[in-house]
Coordinates of N, CA, C and O and ligand atoms in Angstrom, one line a residue:
X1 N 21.3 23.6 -1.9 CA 20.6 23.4 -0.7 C 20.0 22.0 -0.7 O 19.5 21.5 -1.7
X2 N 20.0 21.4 0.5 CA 19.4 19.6 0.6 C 18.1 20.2 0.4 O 17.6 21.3 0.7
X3 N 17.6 19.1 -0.1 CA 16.0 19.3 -0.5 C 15.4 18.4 1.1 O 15.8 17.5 1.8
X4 N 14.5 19.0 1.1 CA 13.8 18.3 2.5 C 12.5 17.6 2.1 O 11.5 18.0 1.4
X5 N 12.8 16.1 2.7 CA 12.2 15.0 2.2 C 11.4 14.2 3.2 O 11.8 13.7 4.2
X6 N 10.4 14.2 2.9 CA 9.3 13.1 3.9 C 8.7 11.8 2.9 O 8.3 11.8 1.7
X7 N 8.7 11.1 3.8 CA 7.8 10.0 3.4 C 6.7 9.5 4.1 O 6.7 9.1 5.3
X8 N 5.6 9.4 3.4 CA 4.3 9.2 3.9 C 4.1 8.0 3.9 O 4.0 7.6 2.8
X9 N 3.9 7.1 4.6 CA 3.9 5.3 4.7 C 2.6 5.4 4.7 O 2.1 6.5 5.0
X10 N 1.8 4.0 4.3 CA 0.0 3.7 4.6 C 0.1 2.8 4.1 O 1.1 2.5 3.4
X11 N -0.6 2.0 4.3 CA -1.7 0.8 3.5 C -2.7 1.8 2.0 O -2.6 1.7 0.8
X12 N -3.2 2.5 2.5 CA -3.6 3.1 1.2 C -4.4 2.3 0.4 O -4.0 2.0 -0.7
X13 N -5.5 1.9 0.9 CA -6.1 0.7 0.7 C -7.9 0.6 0.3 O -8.7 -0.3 0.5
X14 N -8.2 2.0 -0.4 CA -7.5 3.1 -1.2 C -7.3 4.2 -0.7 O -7.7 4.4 0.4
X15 N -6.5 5.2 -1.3 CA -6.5 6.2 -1.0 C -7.4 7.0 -1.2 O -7.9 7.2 -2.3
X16 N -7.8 7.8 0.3 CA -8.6 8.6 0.5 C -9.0 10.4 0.4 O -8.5 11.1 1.2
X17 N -9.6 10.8 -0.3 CA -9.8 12.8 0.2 C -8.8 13.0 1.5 O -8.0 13.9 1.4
X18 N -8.6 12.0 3.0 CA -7.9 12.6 3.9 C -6.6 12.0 3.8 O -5.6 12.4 4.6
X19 N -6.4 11.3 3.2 CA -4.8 11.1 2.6 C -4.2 12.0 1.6 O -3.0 12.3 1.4
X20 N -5.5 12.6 0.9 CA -4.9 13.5 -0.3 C -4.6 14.7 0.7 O -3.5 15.2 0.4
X21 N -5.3 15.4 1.6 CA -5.3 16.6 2.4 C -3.8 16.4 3.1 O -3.0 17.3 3.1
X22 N -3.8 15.3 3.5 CA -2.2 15.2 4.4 C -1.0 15.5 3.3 O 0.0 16.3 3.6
X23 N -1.1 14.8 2.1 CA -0.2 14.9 1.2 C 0.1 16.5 0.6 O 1.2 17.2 0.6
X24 N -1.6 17.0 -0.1 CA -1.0 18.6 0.0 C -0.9 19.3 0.8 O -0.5 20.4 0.4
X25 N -1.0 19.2 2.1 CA -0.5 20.3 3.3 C 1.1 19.8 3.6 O 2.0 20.6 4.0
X26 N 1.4 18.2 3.3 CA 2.6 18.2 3.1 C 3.9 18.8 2.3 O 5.1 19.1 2.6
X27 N 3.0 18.8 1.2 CA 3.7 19.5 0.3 C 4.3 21.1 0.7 O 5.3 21.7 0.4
X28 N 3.2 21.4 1.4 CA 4.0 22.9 1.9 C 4.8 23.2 2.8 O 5.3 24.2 3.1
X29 N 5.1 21.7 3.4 CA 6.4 22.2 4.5 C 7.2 21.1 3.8 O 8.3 21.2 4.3
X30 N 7.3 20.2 2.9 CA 8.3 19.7 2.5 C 8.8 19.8 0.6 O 7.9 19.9 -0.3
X31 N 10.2 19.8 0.4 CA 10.2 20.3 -0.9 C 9.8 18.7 -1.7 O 9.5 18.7 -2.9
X32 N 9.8 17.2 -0.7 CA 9.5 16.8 -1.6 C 8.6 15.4 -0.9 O 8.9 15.1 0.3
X33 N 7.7 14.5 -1.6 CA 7.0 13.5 -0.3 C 7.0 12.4 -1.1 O 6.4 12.5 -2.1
X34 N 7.6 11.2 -0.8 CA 7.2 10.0 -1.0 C 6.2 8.9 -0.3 O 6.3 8.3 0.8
X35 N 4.9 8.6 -1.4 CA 4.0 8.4 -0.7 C 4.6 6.8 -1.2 O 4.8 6.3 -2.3
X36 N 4.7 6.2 0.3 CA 5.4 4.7 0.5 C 3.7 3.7 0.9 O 3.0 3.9 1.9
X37 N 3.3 2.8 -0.3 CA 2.5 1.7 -0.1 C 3.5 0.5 0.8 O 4.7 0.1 0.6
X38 N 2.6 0.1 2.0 CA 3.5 -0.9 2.9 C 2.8 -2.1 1.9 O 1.6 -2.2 1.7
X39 N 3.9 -3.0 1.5 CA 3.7 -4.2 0.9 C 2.8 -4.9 1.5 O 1.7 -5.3 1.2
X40 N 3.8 -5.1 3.2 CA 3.0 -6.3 4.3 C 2.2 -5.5 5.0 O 2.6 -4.5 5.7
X41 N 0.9 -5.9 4.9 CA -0.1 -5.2 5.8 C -0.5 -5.9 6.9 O 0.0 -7.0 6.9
X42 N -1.1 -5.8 7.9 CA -1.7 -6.9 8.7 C -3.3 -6.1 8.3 O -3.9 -5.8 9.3
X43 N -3.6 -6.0 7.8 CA -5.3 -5.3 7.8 C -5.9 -6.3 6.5 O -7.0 -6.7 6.5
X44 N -4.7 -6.7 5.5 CA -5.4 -7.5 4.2 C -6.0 -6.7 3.2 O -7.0 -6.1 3.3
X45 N -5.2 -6.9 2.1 CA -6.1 -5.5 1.6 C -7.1 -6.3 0.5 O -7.1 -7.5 0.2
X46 N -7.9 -5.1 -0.2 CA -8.5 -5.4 -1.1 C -7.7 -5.0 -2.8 O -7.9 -5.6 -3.8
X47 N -7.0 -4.0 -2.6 CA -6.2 -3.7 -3.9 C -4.8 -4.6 -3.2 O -4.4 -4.8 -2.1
X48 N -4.3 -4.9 -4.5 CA -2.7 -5.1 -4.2 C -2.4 -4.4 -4.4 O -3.0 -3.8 -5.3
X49 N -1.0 -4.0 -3.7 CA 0.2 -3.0 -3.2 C -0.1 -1.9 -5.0 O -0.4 -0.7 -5.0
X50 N 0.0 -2.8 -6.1 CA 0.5 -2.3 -7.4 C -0.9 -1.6 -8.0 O -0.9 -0.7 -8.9
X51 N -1.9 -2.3 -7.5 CA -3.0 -1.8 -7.8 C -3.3 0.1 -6.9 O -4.1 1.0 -7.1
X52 N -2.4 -0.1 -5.9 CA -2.8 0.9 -5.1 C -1.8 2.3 -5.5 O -2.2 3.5 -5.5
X53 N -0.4 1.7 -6.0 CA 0.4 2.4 -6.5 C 0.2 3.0 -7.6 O 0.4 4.2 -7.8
X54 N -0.4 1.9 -8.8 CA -1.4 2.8 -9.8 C -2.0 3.9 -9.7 O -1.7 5.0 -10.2
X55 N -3.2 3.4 -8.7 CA -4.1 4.5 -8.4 C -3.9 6.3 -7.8 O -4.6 7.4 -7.9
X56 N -2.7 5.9 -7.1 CA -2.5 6.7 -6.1 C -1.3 7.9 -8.0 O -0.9 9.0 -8.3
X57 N -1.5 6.8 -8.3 CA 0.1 8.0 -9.4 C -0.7 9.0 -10.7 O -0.3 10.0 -11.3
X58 N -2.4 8.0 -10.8 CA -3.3 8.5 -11.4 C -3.9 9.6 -11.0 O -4.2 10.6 -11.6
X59 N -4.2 9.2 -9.9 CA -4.9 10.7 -8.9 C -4.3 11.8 -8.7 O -4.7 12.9 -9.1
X60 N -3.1 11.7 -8.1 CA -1.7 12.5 -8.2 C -1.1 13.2 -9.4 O -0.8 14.4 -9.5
X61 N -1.0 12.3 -10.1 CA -0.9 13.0 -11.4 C 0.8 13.0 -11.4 O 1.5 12.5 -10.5
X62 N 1.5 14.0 -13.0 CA 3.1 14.0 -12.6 C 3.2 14.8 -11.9 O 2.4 15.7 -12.0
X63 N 4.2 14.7 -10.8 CA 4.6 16.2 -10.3 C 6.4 15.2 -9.9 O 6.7 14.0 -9.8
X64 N 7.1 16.6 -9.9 CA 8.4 16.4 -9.5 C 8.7 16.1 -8.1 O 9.7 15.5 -7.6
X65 N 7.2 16.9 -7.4 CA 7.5 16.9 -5.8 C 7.1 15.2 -5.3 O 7.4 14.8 -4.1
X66 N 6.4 14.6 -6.1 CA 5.6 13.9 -5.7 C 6.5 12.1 -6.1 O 6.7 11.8 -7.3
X67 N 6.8 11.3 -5.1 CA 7.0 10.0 -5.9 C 6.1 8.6 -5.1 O 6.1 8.5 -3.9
X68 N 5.4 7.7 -5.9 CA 4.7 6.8 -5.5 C 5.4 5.9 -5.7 O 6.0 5.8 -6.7
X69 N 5.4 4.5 -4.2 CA 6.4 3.6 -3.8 C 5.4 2.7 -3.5 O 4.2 2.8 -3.4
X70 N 6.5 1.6 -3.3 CA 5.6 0.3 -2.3 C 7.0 -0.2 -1.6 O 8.0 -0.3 -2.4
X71 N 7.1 -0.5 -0.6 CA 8.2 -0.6 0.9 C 7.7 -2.0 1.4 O 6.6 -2.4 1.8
X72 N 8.9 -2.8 1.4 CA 8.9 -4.0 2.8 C 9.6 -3.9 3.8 O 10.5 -3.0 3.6
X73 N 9.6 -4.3 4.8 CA 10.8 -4.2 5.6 C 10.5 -3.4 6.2 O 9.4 -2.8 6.3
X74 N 11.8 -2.9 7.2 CA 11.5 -2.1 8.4 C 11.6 -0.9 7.3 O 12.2 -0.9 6.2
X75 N 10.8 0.2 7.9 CA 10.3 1.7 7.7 C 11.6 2.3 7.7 O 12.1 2.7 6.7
X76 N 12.3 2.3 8.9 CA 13.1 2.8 9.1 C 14.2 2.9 8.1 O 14.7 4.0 8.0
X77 N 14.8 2.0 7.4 CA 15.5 1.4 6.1 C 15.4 2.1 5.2 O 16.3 2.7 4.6
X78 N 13.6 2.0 5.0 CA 13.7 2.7 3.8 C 13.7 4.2 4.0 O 14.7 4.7 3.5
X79 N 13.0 4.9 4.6 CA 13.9 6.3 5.0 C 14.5 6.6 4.7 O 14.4 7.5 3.8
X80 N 15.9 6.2 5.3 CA 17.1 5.8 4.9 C 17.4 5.8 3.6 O 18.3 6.6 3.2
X81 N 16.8 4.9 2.9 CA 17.3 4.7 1.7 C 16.8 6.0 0.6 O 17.3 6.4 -0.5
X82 N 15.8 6.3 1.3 CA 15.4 7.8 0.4 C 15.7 9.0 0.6 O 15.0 10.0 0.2
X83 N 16.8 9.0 1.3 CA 17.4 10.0 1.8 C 16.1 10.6 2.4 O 15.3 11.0 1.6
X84 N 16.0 10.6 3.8 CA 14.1 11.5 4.1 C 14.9 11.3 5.5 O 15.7 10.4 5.7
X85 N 14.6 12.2 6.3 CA 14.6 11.9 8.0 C 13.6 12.4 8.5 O 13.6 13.1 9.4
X86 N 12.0 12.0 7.8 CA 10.7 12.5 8.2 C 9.8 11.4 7.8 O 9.5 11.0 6.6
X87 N 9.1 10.8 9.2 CA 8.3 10.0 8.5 C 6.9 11.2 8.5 O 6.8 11.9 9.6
X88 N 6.0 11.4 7.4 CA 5.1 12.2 8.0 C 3.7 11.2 8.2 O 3.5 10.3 7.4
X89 N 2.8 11.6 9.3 CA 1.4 10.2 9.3 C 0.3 11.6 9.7 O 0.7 12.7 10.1
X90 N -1.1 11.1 9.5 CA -2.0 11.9 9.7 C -2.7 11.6 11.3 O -2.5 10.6 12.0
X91 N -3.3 12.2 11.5 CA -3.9 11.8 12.8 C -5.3 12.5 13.3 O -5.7 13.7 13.4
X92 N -5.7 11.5 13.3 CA -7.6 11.3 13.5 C -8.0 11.3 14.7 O -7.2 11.5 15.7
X93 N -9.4 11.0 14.9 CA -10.2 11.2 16.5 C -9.3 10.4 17.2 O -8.7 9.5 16.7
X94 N -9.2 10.9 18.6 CA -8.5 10.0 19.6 C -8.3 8.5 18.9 O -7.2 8.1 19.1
X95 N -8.8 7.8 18.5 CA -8.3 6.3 18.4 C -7.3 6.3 17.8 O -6.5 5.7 18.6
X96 N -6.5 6.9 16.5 CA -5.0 7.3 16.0 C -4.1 7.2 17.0 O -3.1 6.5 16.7
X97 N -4.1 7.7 18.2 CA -3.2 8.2 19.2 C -2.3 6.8 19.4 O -1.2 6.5 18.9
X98 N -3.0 6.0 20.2 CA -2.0 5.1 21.3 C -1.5 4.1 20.0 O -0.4 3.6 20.2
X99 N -2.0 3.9 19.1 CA -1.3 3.0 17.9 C 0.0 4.3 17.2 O 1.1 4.2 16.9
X100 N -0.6 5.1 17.1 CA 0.5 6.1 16.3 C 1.9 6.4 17.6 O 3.1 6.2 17.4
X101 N 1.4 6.8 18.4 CA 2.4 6.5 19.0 C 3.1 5.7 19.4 O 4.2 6.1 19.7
X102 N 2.8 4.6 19.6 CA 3.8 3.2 20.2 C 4.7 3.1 18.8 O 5.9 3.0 19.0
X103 N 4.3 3.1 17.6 CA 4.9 2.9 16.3 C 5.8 4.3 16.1 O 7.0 4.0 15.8
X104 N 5.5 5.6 16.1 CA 6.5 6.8 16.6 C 7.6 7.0 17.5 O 8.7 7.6 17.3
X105 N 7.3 6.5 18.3 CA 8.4 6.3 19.7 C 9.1 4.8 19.4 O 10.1 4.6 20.2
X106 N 8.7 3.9 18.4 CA 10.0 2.4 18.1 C 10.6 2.5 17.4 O 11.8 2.1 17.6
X107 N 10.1 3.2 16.2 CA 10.6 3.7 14.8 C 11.8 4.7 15.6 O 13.0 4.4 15.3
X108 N 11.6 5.9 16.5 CA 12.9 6.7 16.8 C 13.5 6.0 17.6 O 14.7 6.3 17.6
X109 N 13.3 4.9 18.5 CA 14.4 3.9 19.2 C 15.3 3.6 17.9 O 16.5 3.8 18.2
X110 N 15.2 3.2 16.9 CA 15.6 2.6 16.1 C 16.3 3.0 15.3 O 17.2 2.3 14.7
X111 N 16.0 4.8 15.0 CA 16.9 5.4 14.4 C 16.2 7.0 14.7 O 15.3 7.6 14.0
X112 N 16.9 7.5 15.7 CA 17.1 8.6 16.5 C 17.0 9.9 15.6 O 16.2 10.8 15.8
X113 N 17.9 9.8 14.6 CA 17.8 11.0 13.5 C 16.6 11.1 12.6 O 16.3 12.0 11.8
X114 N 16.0 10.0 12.7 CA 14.4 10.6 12.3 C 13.1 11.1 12.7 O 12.5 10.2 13.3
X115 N 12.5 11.9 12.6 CA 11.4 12.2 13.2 C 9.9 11.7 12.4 O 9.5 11.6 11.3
X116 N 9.5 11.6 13.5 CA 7.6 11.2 12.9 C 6.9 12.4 13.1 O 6.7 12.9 14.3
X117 N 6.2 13.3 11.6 CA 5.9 14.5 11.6 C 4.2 14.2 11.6 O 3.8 13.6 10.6
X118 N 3.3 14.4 12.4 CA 2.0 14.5 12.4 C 0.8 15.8 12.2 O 0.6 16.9 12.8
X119 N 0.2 15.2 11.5 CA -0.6 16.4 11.0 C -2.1 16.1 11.7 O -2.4 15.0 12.1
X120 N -2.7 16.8 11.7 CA -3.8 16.8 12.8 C -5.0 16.9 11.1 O -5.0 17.8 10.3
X121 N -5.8 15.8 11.1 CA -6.8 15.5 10.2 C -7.7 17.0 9.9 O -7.9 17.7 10.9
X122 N -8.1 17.3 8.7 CA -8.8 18.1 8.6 C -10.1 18.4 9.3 O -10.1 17.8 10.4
X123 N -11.1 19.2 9.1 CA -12.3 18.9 10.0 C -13.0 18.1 9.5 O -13.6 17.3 10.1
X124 N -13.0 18.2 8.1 CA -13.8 17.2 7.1 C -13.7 15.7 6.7 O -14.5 14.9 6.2
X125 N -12.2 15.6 7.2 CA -11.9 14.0 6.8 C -12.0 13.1 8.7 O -12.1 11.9 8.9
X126 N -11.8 14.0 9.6 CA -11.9 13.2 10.8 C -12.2 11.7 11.0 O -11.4 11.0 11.6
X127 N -13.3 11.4 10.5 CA -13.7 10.3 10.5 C -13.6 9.1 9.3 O -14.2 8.0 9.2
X128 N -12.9 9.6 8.7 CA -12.4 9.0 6.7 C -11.2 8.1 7.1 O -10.1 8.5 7.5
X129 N -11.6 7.0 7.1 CA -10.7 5.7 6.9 C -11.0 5.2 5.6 O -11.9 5.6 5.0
X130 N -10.2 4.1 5.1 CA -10.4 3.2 3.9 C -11.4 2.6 4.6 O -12.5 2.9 4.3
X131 N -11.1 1.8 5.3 CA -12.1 0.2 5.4 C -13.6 1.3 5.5 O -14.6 0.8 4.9
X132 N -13.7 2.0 6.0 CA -15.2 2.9 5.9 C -16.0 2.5 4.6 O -17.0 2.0 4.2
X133 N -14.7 3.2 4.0 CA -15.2 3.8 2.6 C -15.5 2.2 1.6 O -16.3 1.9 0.8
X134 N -14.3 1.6 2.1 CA -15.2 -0.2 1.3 C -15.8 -0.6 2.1 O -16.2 -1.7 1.5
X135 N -16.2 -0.6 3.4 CA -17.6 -1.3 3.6 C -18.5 -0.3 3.4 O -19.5 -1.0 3.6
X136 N -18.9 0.5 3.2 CA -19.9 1.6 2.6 C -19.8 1.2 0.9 O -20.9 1.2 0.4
X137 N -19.1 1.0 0.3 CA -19.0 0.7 -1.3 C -19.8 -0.9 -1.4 O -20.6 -1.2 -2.3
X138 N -19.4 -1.8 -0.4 CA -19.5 -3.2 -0.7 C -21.1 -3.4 -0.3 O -21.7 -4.4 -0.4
X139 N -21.4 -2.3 0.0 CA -23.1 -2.3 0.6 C -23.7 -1.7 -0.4 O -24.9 -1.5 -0.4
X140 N -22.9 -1.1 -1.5 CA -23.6 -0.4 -2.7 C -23.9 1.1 -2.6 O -24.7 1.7 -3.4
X141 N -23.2 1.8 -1.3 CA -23.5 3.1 -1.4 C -22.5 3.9 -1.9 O -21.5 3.6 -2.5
X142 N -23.1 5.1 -1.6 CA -21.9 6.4 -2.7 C -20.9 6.7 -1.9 O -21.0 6.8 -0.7
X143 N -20.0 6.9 -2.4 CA -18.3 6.9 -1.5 C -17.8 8.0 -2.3 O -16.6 8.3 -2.1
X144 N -18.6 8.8 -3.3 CA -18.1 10.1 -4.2 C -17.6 11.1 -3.0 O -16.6 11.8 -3.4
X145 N -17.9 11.4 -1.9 CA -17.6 12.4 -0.7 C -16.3 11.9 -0.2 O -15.7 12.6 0.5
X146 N -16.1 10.8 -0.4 CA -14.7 10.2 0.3 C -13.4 10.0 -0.4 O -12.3 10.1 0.1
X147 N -13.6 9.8 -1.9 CA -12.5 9.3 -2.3 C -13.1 10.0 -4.2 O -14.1 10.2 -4.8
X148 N -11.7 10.1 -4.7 CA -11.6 10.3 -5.7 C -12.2 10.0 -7.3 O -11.4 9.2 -7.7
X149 N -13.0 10.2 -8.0 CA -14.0 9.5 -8.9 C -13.5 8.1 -9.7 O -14.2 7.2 -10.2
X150 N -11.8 8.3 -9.5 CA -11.6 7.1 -10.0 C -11.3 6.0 -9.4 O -11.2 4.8 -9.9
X151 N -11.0 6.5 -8.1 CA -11.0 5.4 -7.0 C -12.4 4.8 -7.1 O -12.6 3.6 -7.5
X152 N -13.8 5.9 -6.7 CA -14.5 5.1 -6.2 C -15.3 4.1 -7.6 O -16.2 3.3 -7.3
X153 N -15.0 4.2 -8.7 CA -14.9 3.2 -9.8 C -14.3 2.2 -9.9 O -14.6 1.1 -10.4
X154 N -13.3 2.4 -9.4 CA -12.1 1.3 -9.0 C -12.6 0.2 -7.8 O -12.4 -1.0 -7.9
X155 N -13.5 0.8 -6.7 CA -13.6 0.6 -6.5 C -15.3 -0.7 -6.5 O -15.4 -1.9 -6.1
X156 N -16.2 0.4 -7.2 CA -17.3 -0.6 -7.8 C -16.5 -1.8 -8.6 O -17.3 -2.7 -8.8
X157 N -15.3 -2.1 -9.0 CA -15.1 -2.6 -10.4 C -14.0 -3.7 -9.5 O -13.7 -4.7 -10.3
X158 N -13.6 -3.8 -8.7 CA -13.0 -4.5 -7.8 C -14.1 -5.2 -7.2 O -14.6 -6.1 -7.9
X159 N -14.7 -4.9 -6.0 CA -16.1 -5.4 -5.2 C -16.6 -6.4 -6.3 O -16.5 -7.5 -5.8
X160 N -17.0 -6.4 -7.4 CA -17.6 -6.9 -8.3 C -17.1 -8.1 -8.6 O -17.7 -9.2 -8.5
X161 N -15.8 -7.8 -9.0 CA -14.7 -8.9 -9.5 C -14.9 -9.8 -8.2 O -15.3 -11.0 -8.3
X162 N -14.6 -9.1 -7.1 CA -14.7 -10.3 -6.0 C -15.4 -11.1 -5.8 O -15.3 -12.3 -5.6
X163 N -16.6 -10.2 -5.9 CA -17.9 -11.0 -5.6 C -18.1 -12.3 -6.5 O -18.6 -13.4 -6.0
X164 N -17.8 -12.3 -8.0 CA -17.6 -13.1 -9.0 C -16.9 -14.3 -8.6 O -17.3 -15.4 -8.8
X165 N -15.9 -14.1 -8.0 CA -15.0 -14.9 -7.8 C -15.7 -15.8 -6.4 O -15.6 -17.0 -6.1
X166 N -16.1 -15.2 -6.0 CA -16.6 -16.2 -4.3 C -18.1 -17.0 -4.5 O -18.6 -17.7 -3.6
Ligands
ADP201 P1 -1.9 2.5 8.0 O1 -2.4 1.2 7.7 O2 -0.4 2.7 8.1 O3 -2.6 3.1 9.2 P2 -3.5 4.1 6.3 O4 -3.5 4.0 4.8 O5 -4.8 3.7 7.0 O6 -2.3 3.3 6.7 O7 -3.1 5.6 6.7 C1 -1.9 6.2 6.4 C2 -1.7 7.4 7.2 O8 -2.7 8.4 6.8 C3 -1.9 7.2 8.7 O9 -1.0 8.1 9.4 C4 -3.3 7.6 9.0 O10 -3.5 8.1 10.3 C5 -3.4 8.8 8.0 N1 -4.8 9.0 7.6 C6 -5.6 8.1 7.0 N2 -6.9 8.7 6.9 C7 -6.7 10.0 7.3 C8 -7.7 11.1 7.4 N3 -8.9 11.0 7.0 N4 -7.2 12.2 7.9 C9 -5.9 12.3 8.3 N5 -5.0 11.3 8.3 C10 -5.4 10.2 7.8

């Protein structure tokens, strides 16, 4: 039997409790999820790609179902190249919408036999983005509710570094 395959694209900049929620509810409708770091971001991140990939494989832990990536290029490609005909993305308060869609509807111009599977945000992460969670970190508050214990160390321990540097 083909194993049925999604890939989860993000910035992941870090990953968040509502990235983790999308990933295990993914897991139950797909037998397997590659969670794809986009190299080129237009947002700028504060981890690199590798630092994010790290993180994300620490938190995650081993699983067979589970593979962590970093992607250039068009989305669509790599899909493709991972054998997947499912992009899966999460989706938040109304603002999600008109960006997730214009990117859903170019992505299937482009290649028809794939679908963009959307999961509707939990009640609890609704409002959980990254950049929240590091400007709440960069102001010195607790981000333990948002993200993972070793993220948000990663994340004291980054901020820091920066600050050093500037
Ligand atoms: P991008 O830069 O592609 O928007 P993100 O890392 O911000 O990447 O998010 C990756 C995907 O996860 C997107 O589909 C986004 O809508 C979804 N997502 C992010 N945070 C949440 C959340 N709290 N609940 C549900 N989905 C989320």
């Amino acid at each position: 039997m083909t194993q049925k395959i999604a890939v989860y694209p993000g910035s992941f900049d870090p990953i968040t409790n509502g990235h983790l929620d999308i990933i295990r509810r993914g897991l139950s409708i797909f037998d397997h999820v590659v969670i794809a770091v986009a190299k080129a971001s237009t947002k700028g991140g504060l981890f690199t790609p590798d630092e994010r990939v790290a993180m994300i494989k620490d938190v995650v832990g081993e699983s067979s179902q589970i593979t962590v990536d970093t992607f250039d290029g068009l989305l669509i490609n790599y899909v493709k190249k991972k054998g997947a005909n499912v992009i899966l993305r999460g989706l938040r308060a109304v603002s999600d919408f008109e960006y997730e869609f214009q990117l859903a509807q170019m992505n299937h111009t482009i290649e028809e036999s794939i679908e963009t599977l959307f999961m509707m945000t939990s009640v609890d992460y609704g409002y959980l983005r990254s950049s929240i969670v590091k400007e709440v970190a960069a102001l010195g508050g607790p981000v333990d509710a948002y993200v993972p214990p070793l993220v948000a160390k990663a994340l004291v321990d980054k901020l820091q570094h920066v600050k050093k540097q500037s």
